[in-house]
PDB file of N, CA and C in Angstrom:
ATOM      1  N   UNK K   1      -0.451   5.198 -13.258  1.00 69.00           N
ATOM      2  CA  UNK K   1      -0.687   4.747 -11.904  1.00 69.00           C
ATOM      3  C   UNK K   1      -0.077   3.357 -11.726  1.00 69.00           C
ATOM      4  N   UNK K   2       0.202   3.221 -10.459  1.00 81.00           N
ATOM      5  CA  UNK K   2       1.110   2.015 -10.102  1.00 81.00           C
ATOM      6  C   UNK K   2       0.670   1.707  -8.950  1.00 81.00           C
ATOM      7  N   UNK K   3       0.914   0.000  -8.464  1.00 89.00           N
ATOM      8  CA  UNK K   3       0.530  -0.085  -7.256  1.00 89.00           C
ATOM      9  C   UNK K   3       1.476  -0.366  -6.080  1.00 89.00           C
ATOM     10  N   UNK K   4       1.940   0.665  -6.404  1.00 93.00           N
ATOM     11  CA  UNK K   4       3.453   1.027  -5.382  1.00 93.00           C
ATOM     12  C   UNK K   4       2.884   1.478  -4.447  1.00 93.00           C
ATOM     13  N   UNK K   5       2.672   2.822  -4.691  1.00 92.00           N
ATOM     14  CA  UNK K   5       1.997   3.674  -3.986  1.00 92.00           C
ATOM     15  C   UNK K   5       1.045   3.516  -2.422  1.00 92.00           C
ATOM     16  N   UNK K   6       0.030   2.913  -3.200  1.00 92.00           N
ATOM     17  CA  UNK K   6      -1.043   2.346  -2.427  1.00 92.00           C
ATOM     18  C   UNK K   6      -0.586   1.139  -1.712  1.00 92.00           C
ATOM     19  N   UNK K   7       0.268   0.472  -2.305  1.00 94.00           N
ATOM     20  CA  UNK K   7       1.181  -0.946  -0.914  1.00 94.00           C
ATOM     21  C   UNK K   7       2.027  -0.164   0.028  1.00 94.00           C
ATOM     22  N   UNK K   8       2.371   1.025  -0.876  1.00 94.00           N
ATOM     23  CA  UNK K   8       3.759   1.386   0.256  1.00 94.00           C
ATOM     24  C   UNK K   8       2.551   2.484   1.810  1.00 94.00           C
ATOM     25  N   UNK K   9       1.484   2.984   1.249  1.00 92.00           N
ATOM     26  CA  UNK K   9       0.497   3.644   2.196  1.00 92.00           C
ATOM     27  C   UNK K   9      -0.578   2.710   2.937  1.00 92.00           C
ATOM     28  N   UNK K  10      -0.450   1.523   2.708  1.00 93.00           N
ATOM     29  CA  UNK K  10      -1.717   0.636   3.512  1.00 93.00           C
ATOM     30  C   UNK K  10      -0.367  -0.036   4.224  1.00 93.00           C
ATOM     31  N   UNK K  11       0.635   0.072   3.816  1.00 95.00           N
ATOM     32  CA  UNK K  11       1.785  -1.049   4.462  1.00 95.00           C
ATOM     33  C   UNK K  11       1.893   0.191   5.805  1.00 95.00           C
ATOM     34  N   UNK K  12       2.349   1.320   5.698  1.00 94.00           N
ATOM     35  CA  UNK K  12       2.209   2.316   6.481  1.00 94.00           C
ATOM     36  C   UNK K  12       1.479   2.143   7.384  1.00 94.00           C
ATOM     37  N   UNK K  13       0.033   2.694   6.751  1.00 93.00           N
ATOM     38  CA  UNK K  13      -1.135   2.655   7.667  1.00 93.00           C
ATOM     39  C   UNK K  13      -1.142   1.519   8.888  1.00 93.00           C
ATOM     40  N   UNK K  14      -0.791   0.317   8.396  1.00 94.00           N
ATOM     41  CA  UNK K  14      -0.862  -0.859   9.352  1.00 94.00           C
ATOM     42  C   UNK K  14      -0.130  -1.112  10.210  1.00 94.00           C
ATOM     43  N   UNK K  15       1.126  -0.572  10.004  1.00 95.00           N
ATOM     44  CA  UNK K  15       2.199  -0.511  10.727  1.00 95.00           C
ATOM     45  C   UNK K  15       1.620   0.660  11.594  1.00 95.00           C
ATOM     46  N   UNK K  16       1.157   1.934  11.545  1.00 94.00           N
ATOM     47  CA  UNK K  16       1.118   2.955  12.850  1.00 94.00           C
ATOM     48  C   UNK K  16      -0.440   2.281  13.358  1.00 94.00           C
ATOM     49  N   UNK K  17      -1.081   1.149  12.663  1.00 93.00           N
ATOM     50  CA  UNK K  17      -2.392   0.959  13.673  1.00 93.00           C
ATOM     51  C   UNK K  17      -1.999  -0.181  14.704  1.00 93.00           C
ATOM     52  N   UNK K  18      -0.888  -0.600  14.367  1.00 94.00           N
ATOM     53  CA  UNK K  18      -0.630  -1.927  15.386  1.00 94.00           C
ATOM     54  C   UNK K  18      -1.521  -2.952  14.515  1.00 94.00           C
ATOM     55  N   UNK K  19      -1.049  -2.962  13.093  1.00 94.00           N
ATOM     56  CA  UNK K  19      -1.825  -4.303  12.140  1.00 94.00           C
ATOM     57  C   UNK K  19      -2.935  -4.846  12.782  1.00 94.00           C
ATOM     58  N   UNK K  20      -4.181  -4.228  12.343  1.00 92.00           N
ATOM     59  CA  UNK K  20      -4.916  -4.814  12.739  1.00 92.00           C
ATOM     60  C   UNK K  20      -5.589  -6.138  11.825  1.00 92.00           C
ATOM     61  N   UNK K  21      -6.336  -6.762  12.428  1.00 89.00           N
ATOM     62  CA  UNK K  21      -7.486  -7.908  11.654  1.00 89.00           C
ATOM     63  C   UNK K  21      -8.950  -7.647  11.424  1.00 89.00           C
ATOM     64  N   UNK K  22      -8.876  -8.060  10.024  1.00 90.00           N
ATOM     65  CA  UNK K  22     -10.191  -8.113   9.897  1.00 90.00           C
ATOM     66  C   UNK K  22     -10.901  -6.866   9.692  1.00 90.00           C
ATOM     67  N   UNK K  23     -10.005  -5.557   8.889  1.00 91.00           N
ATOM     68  CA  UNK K  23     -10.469  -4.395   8.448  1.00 91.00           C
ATOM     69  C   UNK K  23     -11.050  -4.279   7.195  1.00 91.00           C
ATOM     70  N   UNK K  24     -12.067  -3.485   7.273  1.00 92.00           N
ATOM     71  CA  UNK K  24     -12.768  -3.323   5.858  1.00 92.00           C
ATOM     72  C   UNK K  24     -11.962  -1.888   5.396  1.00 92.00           C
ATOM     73  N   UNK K  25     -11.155  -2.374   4.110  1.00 89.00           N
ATOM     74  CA  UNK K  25     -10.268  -1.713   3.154  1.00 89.00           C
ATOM     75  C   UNK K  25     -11.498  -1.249   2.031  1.00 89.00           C
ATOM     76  N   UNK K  26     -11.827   0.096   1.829  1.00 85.00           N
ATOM     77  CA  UNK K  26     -12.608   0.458   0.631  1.00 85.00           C
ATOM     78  C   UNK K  26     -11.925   1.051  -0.179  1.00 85.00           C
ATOM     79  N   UNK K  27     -12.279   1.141  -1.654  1.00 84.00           N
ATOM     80  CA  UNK K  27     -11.429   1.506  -2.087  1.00 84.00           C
ATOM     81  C   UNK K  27     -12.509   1.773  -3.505  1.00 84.00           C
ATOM     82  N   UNK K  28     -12.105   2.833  -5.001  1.00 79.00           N
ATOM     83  CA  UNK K  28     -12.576   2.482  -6.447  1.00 79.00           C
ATOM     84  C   UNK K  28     -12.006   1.211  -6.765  1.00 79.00           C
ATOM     85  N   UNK K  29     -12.544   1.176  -7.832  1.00 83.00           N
ATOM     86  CA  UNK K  29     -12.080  -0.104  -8.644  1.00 83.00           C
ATOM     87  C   UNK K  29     -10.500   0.376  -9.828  1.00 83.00           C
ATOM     88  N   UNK K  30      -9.685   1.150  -9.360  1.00 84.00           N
ATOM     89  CA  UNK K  30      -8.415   1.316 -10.083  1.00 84.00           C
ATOM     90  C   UNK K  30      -7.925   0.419 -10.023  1.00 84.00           C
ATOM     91  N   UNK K  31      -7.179   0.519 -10.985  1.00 88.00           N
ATOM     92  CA  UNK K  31      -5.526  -0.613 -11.211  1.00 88.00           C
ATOM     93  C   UNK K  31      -5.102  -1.094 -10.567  1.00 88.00           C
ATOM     94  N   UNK K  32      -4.642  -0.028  -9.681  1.00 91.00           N
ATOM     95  CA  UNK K  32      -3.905  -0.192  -8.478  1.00 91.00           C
ATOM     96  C   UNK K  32      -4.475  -1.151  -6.996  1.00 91.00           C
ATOM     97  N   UNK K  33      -5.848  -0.931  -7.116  1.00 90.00           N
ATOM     98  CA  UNK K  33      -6.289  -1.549  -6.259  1.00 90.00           C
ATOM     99  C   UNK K  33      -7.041  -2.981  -6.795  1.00 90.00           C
ATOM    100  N   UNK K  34      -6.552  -3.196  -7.689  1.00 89.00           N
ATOM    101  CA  UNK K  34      -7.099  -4.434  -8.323  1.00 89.00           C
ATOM    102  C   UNK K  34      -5.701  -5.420  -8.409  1.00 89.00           C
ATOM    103  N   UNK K  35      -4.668  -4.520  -8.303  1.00 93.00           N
ATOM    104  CA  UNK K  35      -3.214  -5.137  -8.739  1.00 93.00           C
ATOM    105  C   UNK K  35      -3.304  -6.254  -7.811  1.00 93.00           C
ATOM    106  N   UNK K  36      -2.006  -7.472  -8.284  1.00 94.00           N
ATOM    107  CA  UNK K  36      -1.791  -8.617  -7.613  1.00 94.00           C
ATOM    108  C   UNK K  36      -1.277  -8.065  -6.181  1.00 94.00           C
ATOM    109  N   UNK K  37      -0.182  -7.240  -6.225  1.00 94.00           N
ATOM    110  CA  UNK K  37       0.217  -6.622  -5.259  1.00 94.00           C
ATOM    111  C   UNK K  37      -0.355  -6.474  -4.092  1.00 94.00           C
ATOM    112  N   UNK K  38      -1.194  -5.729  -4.662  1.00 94.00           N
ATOM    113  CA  UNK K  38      -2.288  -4.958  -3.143  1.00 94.00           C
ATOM    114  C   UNK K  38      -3.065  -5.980  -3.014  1.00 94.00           C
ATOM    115  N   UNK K  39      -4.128  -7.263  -4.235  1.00 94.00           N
ATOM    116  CA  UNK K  39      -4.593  -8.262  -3.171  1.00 94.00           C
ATOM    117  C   UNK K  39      -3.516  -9.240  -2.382  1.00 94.00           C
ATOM    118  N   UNK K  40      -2.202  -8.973  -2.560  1.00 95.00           N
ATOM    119  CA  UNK K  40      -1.720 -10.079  -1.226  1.00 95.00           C
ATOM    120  C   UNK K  40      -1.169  -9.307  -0.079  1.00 95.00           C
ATOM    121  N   UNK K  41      -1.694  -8.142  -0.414  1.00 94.00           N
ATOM    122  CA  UNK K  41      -1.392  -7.101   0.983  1.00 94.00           C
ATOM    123  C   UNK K  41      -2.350  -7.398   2.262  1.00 94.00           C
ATOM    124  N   UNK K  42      -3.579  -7.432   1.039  1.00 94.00           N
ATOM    125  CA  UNK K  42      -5.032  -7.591   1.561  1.00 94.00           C
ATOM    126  C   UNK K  42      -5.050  -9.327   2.284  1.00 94.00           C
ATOM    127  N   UNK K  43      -4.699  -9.911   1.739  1.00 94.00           N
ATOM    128  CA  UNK K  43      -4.907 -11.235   2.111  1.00 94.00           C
ATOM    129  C   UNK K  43      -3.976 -11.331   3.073  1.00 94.00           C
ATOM    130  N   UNK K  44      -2.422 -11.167   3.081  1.00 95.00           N
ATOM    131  CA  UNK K  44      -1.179 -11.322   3.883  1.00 95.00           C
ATOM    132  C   UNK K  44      -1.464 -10.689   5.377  1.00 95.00           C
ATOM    133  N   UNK K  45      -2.346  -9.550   5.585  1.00 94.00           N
ATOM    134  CA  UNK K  45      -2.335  -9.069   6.726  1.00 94.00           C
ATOM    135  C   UNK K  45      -4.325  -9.393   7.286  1.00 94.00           C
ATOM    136  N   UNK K  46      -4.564 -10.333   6.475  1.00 95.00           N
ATOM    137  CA  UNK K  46      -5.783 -10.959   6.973  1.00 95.00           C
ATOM    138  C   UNK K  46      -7.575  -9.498   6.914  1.00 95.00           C
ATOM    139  N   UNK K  47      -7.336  -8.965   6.228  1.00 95.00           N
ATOM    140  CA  UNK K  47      -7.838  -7.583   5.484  1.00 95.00           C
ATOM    141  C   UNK K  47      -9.290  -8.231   4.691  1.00 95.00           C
ATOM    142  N   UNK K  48     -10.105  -7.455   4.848  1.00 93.00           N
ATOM    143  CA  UNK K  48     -11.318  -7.386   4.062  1.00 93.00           C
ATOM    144  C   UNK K  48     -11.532  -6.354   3.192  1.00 93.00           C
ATOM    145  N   UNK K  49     -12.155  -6.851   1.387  1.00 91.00           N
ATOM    146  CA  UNK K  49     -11.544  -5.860   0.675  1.00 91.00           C
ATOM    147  C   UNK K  49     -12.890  -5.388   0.178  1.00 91.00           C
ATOM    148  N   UNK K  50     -13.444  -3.655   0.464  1.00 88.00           N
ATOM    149  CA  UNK K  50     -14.260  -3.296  -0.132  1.00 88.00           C
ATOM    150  C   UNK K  50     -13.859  -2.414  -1.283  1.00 88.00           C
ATOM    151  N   UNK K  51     -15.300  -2.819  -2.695  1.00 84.00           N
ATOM    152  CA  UNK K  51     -14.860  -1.375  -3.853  1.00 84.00           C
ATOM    153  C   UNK K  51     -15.839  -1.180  -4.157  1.00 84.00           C
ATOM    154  N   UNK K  52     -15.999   0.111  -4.667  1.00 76.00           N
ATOM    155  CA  UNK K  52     -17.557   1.110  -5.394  1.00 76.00           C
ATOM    156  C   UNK K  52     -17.641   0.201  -6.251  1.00 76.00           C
ATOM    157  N   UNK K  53     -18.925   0.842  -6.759  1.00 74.00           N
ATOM    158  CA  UNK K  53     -20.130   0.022  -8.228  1.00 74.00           C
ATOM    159  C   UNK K  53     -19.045   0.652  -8.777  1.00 74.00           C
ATOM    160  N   UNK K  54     -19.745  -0.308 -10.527  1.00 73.00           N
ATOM    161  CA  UNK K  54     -18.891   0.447 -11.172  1.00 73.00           C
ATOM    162  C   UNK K  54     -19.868   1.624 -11.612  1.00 73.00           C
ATOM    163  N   UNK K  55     -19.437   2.524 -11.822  1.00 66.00           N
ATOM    164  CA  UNK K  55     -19.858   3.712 -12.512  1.00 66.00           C
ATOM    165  C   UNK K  55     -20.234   5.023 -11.366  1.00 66.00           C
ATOM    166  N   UNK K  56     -20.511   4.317  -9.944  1.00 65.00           N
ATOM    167  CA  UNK K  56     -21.467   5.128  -9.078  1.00 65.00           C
ATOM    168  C   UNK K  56     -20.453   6.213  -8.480  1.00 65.00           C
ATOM    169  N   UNK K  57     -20.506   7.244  -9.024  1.00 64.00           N
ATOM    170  CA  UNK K  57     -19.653   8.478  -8.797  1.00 64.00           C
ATOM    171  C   UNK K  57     -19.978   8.651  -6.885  1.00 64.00           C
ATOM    172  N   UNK K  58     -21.001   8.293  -6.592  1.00 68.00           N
ATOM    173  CA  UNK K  58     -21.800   8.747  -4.854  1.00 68.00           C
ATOM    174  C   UNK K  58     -20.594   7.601  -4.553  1.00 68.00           C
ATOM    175  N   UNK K  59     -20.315   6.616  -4.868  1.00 64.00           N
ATOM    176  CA  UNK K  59     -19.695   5.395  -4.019  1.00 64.00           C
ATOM    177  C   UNK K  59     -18.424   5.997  -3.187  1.00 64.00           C
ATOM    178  N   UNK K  60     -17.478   6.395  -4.896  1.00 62.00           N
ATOM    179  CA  UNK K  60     -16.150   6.772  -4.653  1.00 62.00           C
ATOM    180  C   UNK K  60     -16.188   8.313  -3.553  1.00 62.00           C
ATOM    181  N   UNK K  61     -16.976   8.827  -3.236  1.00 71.00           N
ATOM    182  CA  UNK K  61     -16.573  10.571  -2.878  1.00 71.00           C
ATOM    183  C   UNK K  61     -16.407  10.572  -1.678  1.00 71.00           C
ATOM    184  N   UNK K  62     -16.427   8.831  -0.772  1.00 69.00           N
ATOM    185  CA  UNK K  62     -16.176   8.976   0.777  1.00 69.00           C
ATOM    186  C   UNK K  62     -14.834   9.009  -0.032  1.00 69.00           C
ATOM    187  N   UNK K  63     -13.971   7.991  -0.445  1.00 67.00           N
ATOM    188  CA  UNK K  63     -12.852   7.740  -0.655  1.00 67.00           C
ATOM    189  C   UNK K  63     -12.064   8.732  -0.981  1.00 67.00           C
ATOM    190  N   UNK K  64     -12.653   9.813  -1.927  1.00 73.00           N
ATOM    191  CA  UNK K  64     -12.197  11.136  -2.546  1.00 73.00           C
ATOM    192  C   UNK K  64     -12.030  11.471  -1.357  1.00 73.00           C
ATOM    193  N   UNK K  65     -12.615  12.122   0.060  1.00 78.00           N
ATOM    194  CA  UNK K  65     -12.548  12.908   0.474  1.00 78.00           C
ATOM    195  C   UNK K  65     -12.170  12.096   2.014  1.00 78.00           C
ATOM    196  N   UNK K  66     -11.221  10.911   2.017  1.00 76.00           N
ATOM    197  CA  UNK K  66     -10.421  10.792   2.592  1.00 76.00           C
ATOM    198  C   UNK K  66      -8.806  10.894   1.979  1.00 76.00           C
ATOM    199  N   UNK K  67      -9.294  10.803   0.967  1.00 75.00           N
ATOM    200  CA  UNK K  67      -7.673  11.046  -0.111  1.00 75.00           C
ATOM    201  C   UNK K  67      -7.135  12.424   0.117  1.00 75.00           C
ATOM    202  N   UNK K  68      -8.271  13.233  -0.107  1.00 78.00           N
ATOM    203  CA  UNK K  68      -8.238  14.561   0.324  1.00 78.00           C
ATOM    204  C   UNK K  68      -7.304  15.034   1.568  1.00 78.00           C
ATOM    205  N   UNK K  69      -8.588  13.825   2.672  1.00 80.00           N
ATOM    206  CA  UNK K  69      -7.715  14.655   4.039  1.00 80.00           C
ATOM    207  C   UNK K  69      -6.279  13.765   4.407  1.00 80.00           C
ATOM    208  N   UNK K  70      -5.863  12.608   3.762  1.00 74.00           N
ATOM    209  CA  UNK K  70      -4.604  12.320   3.892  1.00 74.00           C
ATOM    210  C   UNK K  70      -3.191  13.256   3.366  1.00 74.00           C
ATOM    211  N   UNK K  71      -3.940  13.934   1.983  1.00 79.00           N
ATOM    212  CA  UNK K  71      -2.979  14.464   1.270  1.00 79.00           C
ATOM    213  C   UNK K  71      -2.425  16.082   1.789  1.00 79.00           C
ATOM    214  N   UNK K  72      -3.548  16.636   2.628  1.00 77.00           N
ATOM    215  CA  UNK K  72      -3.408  17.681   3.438  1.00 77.00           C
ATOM    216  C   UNK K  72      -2.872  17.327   4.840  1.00 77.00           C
TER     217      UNK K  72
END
C-alpha cells in the first residue's frame, strides 16, 4: 500500500466538491493515511482529520462500506 492512491482520490474528491473547508476526513489508521503525504493534503486544503480506535473492527465498517460503494 502506498499513499498515492488515497492523495490522488481525496485530491479528486475535492476537486468535484468545489474544495470544501473544514471537512471531517475519516479514515483506519493505515499507512497510507498516516503518510506525510496525505497529512499535507489534509492540512493544505484546510481538512479535519478523523481515524478508528485502534483495534475497533465496529469503527472501520462505515469506511469499509463506503470503500465498497466507491469501488462499485
Amino acid at each position: 500500500m502506498n499513499a498515492t492512491l488515497v492523495c490522488d482520490v481525496l485530491s479528486m474528491v475535492l476537486f468535484h466538491r468545489g474544495f470544501p473547508e473544514q471537512v471531517i476526513i475519516h479514515s483506519d489508521r493505515g499507512c497510507q493515511y498516516c503518510s506525510k503525504d496525505y497529512q499535507d493534503l489534509i492540512t493544505t486544503y484546510n481538512l479535519e482529520q478523523s481515524m478508528s480506535k485502534n483495534g475497533n473492527c465496529w469503527d472501520n465498517a462505515c469506511v469499509e462500506s463506503v470503500s465498497h460503494s466507491m469501488k462499485v
